[in-house]
mmCIF file of C-alpha atoms in Angstrom:
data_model
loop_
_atom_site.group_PDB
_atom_site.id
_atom_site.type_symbol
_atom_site.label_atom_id
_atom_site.label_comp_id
_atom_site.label_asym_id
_atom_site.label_seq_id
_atom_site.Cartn_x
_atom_site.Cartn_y
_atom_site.Cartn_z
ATOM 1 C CA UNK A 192 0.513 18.598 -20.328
ATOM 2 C CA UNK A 193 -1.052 15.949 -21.532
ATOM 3 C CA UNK A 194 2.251 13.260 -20.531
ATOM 4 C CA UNK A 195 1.302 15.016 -16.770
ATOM 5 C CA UNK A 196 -2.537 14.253 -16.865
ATOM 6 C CA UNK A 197 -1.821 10.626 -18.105
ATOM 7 C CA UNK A 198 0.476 10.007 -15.124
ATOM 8 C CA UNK A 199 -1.907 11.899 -12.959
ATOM 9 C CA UNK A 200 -4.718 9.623 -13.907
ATOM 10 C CA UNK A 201 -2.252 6.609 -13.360
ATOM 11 C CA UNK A 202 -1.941 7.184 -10.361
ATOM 12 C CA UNK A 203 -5.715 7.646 -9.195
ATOM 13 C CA UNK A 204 -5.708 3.716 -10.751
ATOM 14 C CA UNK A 205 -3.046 3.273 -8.543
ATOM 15 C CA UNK A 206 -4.406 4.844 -5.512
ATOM 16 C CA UNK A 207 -7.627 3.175 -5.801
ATOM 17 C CA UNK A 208 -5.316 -0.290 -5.792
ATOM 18 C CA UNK A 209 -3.494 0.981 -2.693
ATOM 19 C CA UNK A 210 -6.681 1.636 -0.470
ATOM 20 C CA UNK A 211 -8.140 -2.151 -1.090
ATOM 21 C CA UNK A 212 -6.564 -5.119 1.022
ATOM 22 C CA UNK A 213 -4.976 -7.756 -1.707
ATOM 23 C CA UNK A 214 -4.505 -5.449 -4.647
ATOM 24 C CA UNK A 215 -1.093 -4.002 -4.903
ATOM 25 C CA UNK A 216 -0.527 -0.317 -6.671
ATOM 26 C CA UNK A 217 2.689 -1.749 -8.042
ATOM 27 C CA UNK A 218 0.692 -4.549 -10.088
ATOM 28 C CA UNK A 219 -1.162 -1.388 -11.627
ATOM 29 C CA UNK A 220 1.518 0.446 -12.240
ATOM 30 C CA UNK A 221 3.361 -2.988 -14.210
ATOM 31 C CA UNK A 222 -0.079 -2.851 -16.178
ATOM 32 C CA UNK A 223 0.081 0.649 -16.758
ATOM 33 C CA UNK A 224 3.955 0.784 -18.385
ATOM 34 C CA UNK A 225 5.567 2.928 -15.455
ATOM 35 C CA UNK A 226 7.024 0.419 -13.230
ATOM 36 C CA UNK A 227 10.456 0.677 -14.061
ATOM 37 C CA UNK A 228 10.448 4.118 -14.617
ATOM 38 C CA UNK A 229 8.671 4.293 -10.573
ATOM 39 C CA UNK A 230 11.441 1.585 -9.296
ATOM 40 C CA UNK A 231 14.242 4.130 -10.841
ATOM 41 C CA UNK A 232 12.945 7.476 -9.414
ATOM 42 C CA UNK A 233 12.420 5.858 -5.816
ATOM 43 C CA UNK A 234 16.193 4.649 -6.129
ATOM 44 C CA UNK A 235 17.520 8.058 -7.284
ATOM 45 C CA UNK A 236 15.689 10.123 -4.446
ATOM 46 C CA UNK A 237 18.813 11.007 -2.696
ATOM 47 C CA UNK A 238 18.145 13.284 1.194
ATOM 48 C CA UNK A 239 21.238 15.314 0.226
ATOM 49 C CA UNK A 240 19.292 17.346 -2.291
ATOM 50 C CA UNK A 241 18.044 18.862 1.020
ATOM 51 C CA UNK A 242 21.192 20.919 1.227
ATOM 52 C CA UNK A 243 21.142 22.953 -1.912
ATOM 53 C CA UNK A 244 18.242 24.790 -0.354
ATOM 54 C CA UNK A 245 20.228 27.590 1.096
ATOM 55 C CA UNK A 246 21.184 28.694 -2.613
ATOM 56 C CA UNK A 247 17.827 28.731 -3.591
ATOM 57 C CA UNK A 248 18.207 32.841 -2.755
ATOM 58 C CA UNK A 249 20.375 33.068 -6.431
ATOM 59 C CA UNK A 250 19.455 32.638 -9.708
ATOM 60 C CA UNK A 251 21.958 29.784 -10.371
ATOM 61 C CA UNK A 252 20.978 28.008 -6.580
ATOM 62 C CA UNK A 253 17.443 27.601 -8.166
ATOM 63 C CA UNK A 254 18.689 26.239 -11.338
ATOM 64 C CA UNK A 255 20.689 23.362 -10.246
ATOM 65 C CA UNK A 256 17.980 22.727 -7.494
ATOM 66 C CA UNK A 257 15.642 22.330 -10.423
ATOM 67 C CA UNK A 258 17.953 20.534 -12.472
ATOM 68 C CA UNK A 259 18.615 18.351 -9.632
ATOM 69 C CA UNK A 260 14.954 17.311 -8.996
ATOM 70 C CA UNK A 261 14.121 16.876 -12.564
ATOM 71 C CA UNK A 262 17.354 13.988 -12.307
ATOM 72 C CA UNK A 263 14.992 12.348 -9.603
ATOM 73 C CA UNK A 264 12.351 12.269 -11.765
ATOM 74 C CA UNK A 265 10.820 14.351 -9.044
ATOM 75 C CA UNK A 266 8.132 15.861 -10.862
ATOM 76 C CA UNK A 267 7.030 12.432 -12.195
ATOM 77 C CA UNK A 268 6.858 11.402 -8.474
ATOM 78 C CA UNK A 269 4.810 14.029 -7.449
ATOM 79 C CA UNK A 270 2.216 14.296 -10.265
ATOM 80 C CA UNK A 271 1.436 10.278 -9.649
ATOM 81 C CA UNK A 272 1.188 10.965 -6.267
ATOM 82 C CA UNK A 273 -1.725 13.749 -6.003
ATOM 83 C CA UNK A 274 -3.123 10.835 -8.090
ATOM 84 C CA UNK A 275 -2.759 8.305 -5.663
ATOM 85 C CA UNK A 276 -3.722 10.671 -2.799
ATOM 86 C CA UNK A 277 -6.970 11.846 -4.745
ATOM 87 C CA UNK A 278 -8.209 8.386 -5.023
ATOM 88 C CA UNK A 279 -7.096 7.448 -1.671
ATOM 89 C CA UNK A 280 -9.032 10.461 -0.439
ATOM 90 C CA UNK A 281 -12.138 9.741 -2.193
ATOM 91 C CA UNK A 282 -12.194 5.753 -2.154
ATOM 92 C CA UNK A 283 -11.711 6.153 1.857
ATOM 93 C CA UNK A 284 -15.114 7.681 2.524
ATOM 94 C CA UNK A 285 -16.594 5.322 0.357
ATOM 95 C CA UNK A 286 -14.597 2.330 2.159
ATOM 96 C CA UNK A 287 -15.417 3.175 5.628
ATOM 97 C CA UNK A 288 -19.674 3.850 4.599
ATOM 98 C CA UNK A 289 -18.892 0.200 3.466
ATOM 99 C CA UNK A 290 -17.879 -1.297 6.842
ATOM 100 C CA UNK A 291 -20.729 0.579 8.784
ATOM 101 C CA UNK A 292 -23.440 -0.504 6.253
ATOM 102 C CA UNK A 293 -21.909 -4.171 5.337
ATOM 103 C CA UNK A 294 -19.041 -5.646 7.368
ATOM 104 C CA UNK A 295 -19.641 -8.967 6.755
ATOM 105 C CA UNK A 296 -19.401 -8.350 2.643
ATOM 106 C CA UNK A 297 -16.630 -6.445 2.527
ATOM 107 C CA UNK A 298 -14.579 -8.550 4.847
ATOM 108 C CA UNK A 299 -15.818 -11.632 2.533
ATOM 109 C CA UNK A 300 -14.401 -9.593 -0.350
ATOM 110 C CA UNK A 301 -11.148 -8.667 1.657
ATOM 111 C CA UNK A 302 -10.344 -12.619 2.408
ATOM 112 C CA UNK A 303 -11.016 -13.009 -1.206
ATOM 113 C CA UNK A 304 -8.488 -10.507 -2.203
ATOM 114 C CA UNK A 305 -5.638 -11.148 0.509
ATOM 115 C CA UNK A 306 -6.300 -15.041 -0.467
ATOM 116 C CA UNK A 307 -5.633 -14.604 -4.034
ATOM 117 C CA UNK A 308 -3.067 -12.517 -3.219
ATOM 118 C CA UNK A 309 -1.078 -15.297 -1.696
ATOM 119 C CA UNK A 310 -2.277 -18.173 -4.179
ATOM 120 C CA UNK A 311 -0.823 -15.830 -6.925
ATOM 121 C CA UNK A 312 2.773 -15.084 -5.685
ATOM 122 C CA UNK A 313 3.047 -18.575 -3.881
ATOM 123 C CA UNK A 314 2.576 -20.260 -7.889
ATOM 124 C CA UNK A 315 5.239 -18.100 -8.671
ATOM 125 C CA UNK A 316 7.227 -18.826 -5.752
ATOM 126 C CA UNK A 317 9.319 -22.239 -5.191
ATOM 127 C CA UNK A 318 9.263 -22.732 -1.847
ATOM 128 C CA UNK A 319 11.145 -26.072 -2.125
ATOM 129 C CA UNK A 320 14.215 -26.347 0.853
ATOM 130 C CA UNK A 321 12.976 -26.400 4.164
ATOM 131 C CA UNK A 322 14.796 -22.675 4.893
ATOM 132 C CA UNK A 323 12.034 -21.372 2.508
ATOM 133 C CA UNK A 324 9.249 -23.644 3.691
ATOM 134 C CA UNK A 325 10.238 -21.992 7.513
ATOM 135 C CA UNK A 326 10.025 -18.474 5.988
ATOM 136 C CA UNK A 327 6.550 -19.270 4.918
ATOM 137 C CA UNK A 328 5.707 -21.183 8.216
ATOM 138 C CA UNK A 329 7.201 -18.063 10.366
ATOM 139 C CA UNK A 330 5.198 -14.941 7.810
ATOM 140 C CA UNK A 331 1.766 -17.713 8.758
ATOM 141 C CA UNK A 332 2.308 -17.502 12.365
ATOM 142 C CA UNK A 333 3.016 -14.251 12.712
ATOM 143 C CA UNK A 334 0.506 -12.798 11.224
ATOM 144 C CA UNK A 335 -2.021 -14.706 12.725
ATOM 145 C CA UNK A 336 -0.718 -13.345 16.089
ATOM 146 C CA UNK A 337 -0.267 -10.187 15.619
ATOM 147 C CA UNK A 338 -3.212 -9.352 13.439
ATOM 148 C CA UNK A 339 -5.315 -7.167 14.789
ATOM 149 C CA UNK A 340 -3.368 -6.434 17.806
ATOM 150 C CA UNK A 341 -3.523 -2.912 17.073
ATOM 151 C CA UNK A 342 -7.340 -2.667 17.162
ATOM 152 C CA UNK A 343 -8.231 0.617 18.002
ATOM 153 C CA UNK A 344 -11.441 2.260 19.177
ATOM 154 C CA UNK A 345 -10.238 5.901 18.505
ATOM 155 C CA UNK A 346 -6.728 6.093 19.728
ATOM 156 C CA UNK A 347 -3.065 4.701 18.450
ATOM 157 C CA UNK A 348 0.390 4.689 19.344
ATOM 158 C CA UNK A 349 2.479 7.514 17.159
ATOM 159 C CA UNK A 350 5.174 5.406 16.976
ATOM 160 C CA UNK A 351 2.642 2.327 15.251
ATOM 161 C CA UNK A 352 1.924 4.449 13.056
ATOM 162 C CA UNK A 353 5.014 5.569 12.169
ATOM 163 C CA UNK A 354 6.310 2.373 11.598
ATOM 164 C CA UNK A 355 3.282 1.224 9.624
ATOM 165 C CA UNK A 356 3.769 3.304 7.577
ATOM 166 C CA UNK A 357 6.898 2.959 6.608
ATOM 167 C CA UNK A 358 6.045 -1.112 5.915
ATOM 168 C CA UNK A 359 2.747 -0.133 3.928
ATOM 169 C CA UNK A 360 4.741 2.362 1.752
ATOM 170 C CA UNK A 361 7.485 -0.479 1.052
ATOM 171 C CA UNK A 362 4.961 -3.422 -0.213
ATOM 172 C CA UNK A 363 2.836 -0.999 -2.032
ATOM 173 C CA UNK A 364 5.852 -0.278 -4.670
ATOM 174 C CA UNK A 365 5.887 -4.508 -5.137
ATOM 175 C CA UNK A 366 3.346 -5.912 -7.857
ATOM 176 C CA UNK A 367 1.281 -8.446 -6.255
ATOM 177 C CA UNK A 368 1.743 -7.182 -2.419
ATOM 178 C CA UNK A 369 -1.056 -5.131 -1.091
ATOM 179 C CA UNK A 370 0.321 -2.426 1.226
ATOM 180 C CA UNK A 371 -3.126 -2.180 2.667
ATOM 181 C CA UNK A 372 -2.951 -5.573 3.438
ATOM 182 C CA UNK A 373 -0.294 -4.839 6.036
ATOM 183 C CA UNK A 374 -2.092 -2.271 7.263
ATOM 184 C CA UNK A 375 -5.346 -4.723 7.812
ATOM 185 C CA UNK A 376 -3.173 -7.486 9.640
ATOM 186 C CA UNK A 377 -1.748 -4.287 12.332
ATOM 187 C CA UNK A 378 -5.429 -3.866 12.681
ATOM 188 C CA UNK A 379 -4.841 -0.212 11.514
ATOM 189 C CA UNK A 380 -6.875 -0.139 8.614
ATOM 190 C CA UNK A 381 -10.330 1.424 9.523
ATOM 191 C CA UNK A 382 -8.901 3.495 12.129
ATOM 192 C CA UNK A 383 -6.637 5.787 9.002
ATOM 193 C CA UNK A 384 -9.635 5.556 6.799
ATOM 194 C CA UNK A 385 -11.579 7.025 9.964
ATOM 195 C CA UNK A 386 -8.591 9.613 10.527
ATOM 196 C CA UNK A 387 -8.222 10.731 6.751
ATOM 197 C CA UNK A 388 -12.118 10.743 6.419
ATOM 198 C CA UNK A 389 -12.058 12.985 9.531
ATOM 199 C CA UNK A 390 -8.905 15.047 8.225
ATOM 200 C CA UNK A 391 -10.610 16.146 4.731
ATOM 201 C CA UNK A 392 -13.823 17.031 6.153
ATOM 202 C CA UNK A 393 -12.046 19.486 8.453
ATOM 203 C CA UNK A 394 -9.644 20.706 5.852
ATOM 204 C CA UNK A 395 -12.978 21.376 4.157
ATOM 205 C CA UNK A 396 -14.639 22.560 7.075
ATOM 206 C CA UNK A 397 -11.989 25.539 7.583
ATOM 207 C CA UNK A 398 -13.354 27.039 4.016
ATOM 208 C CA UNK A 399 -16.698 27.736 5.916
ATOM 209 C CA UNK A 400 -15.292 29.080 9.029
ATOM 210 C CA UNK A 401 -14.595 25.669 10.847
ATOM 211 C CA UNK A 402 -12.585 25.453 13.330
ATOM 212 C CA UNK A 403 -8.501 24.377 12.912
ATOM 213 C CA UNK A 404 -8.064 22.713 16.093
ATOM 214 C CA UNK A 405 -10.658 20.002 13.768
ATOM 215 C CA UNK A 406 -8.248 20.260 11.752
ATOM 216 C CA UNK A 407 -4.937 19.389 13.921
ATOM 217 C CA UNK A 408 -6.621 16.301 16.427
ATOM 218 C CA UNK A 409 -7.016 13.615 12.923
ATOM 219 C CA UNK A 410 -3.921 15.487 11.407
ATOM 220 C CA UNK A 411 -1.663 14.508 13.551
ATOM 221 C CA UNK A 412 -2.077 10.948 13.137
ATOM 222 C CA UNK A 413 -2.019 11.007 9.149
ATOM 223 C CA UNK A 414 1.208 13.542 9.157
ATOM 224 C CA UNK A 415 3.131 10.713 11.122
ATOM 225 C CA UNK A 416 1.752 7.790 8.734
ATOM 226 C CA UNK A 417 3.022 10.474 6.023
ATOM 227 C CA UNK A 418 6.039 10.377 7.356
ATOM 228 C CA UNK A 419 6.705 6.729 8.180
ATOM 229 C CA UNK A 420 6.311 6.192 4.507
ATOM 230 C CA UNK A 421 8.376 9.067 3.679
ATOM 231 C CA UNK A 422 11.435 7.542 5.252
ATOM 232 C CA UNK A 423 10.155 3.682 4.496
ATOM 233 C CA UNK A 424 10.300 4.827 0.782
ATOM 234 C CA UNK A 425 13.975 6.255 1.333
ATOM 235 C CA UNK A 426 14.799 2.976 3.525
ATOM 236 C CA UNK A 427 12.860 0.216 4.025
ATOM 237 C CA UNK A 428 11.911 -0.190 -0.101
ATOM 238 C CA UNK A 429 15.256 -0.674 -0.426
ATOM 239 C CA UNK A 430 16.053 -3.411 2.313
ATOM 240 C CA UNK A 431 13.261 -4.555 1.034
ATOM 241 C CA UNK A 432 14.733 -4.787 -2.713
ATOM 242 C CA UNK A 433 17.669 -6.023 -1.183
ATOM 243 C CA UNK A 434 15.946 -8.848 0.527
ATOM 244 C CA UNK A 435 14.541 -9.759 -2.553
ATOM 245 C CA UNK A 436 17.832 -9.805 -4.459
ATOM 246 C CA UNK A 437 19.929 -11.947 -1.959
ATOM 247 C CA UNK A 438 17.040 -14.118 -1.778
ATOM 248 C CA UNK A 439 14.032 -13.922 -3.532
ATOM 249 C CA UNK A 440 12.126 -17.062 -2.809
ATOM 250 C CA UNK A 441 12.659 -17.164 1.107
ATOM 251 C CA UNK A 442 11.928 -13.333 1.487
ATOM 252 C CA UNK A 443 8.323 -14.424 -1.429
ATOM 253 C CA UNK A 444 7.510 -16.955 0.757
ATOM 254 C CA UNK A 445 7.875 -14.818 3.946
ATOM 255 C CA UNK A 446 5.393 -12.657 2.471
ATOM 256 C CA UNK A 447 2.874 -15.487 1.223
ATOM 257 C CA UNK A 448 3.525 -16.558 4.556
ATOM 258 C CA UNK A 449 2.017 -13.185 5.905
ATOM 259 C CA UNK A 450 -1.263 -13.305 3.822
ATOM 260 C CA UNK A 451 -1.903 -16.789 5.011
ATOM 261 C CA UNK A 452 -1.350 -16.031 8.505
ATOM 262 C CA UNK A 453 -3.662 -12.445 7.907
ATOM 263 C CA UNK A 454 -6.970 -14.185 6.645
ATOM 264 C CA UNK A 455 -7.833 -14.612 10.240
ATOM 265 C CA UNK A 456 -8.766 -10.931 10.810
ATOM 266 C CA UNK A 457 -11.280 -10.854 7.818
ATOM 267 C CA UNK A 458 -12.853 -14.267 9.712
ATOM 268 C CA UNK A 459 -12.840 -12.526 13.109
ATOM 269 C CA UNK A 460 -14.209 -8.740 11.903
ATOM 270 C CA UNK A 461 -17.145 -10.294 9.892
ATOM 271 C CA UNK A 462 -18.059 -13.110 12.811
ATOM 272 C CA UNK A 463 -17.851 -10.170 15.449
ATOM 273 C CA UNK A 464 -20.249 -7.687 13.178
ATOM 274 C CA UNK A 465 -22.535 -10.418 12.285
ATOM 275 C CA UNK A 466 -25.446 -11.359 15.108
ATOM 276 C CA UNK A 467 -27.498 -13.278 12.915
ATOM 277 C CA UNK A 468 -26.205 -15.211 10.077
ATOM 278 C CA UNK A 469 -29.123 -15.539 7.520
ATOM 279 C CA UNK A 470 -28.777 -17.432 4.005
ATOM 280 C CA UNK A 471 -28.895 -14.040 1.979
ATOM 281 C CA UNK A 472 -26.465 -12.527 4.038
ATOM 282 C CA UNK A 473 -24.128 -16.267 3.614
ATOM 283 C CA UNK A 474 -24.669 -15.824 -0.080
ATOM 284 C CA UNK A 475 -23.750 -12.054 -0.369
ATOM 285 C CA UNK A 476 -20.275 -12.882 1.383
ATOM 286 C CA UNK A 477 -19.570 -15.735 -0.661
ATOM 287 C CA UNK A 478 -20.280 -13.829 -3.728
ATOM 288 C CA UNK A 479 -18.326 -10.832 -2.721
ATOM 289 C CA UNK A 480 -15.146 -13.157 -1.414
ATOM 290 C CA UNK A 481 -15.756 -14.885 -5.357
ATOM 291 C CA UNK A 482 -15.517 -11.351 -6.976
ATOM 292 C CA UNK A 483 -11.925 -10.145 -4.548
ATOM 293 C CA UNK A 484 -10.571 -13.668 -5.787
ATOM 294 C CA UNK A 485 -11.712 -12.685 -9.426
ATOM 295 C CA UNK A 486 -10.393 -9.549 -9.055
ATOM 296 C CA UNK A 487 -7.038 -10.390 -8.230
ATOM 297 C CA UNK A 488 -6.901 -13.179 -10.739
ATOM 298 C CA UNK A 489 -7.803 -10.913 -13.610
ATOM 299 C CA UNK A 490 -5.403 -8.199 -12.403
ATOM 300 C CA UNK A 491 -2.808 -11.138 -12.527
ATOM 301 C CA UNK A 492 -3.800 -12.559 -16.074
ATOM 302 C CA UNK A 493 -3.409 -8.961 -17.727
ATOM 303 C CA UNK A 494 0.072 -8.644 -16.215
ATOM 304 C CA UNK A 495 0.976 -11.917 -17.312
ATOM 305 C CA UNK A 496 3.374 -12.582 -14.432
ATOM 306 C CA UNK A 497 5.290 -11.005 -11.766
ATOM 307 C CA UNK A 498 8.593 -10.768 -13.419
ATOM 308 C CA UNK A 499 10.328 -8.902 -9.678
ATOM 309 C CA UNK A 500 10.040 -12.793 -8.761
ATOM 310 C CA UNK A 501 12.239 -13.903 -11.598
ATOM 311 C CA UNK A 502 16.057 -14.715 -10.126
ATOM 312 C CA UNK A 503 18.841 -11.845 -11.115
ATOM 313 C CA UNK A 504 21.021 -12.928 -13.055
ATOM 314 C CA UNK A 505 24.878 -14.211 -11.233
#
């Protein structure tokens, strides 16, 4: 029990990581000693366990089902995440008060993260041969088109969202790669805090008689963001991995590339929410951009470095 609450409160770190722009879960979980072991249960999740269910009806069906999940390191998967969904949950409301009561600060302390973000994975990153140096050029530019071309005022494409979630599920398993940070550059990332904050007040709602069609209209979009990263996890973590393996500094300075190219949004959102740029509210930015680059920095010091960058071996 205790081994369960450990990993459960692991993941609430790790969840907490996950919801902020620039700070990866993965870099938590390196710091917290269950990296590898996180890495290995992804890669043994295997679909086909799907079709023992049938025998589930004997005694023997449900003990090789069992047996079978506890393989996967299953139950490790799901105690870590209700952690990372609890502090999703609750660091969500608190997020999206945030960018009604101070837009300008937190998007100064977003650039700082995403910025320090990229300044710590390019130093680790040799981009050195002009096929790496393009990789880097190509992440900058696209990302500084497409960012925020998903800007929403209430409604989203299913399909976005599917597909952003599977991307946001696949960086957040990387140290140093913020799969929030994706989700800002899509211009997705108030809209699901909105959604979710919207989703648990009606699943709360329904205990005091609310109604469940509350329940179903913000549902819908977080069940198919669920279930982008449900089949990114089984999928695109691995290309992902695999990019990273055939070559590691192209597909590291792709991503760099991608946090360069994504500081425009942060520039854009606080300009846009700010009519009246007054020296306390200058100072308060640059202070809170100072604390996401310290933040990222110390997160980065404590894991000493990023050892998924290191070459495999021949």
């Amino acid at each position: 029990m205790r081994e369960w609450l450990s990993i459960y409160l692991k993941g609430i770190c790790m969840g907490a990581a996950d919801i902020v722009p620039g700070v990866s879960g993965g870099t938590i979980a390196l710091i917290a000693g269950i990296y590898d072991r996180l890495i290995a249960a992804i890669a043994a999740l295997d679909p086909r366990v799907l079709a023992t269910i049938p025998g589930l009806t004997s005694a023997e069906g449900r003990t090789r089902f069992r047996e079978r999940l506890v393989e996967m390191d299953v139950p490790f998967l799901l105690v870590l995440g209700a952690g990372i969904g609890t502090a999703v949950v609750l660091m969500a409301q608190v997020i999206e008060a945030a960018f009604e009561a101070y837009p300008a600060v937190l998007n100064g302390f977003f650039f700082g993260l995403i910025a320090a973000s990229a300044v710590v994975i390019y130093r680790v990153t040799d981009v050195d041969t002009p096929g790496r140096i393009g990789a880097l050029t190509a992440g900058a530019v696209i990302a500084f088109v497409v960012t925020g071309v998903a800007e929403t005022d209430g409604q989203t494409s299913l399909v976005l969202l599917f597909v952003a979630g599977s991307i946001a599920i696949s960086a957040m398993v990387l140290p140093g790669i913020s799969g929030s940070a994706f989700l800002y550059i899509f211009g997705l990332y108030q809209y699901l805090l909105g959604v979710l904050g919207d989703f648990t007040d009606a699943l709360l709602g329904l205990a005091g008689g609310g109604s469940v069609d509350a329940v179903v209209e913000p549902g819908i979009p977080v069940v198919v963001f669920l279930a982008g990263a449900t089949v990114g996890l089984l999928t695109m973590a691995r290309l992902v991995k695999r990019a990273l393996e055939r070559n590691r500094m192209a597909t590291l300075g792709f991503l760099v590339g991608l946090m360069i190219g994504a500081l425009r949004m942060p520039v854009e959102q606080a300009a846009a929410a700010t009519e009246v740029w007054t020296p306390g509210l200058i100072a308060a930015v640059v202070a809170a951009t100072l604390v996401g680059i310290v933040v990222v920095l110390g997160f980065d010091y404590y894991t000493d470095s990023l050892d998924y960058t290191e070459e495999a071996p021949a």
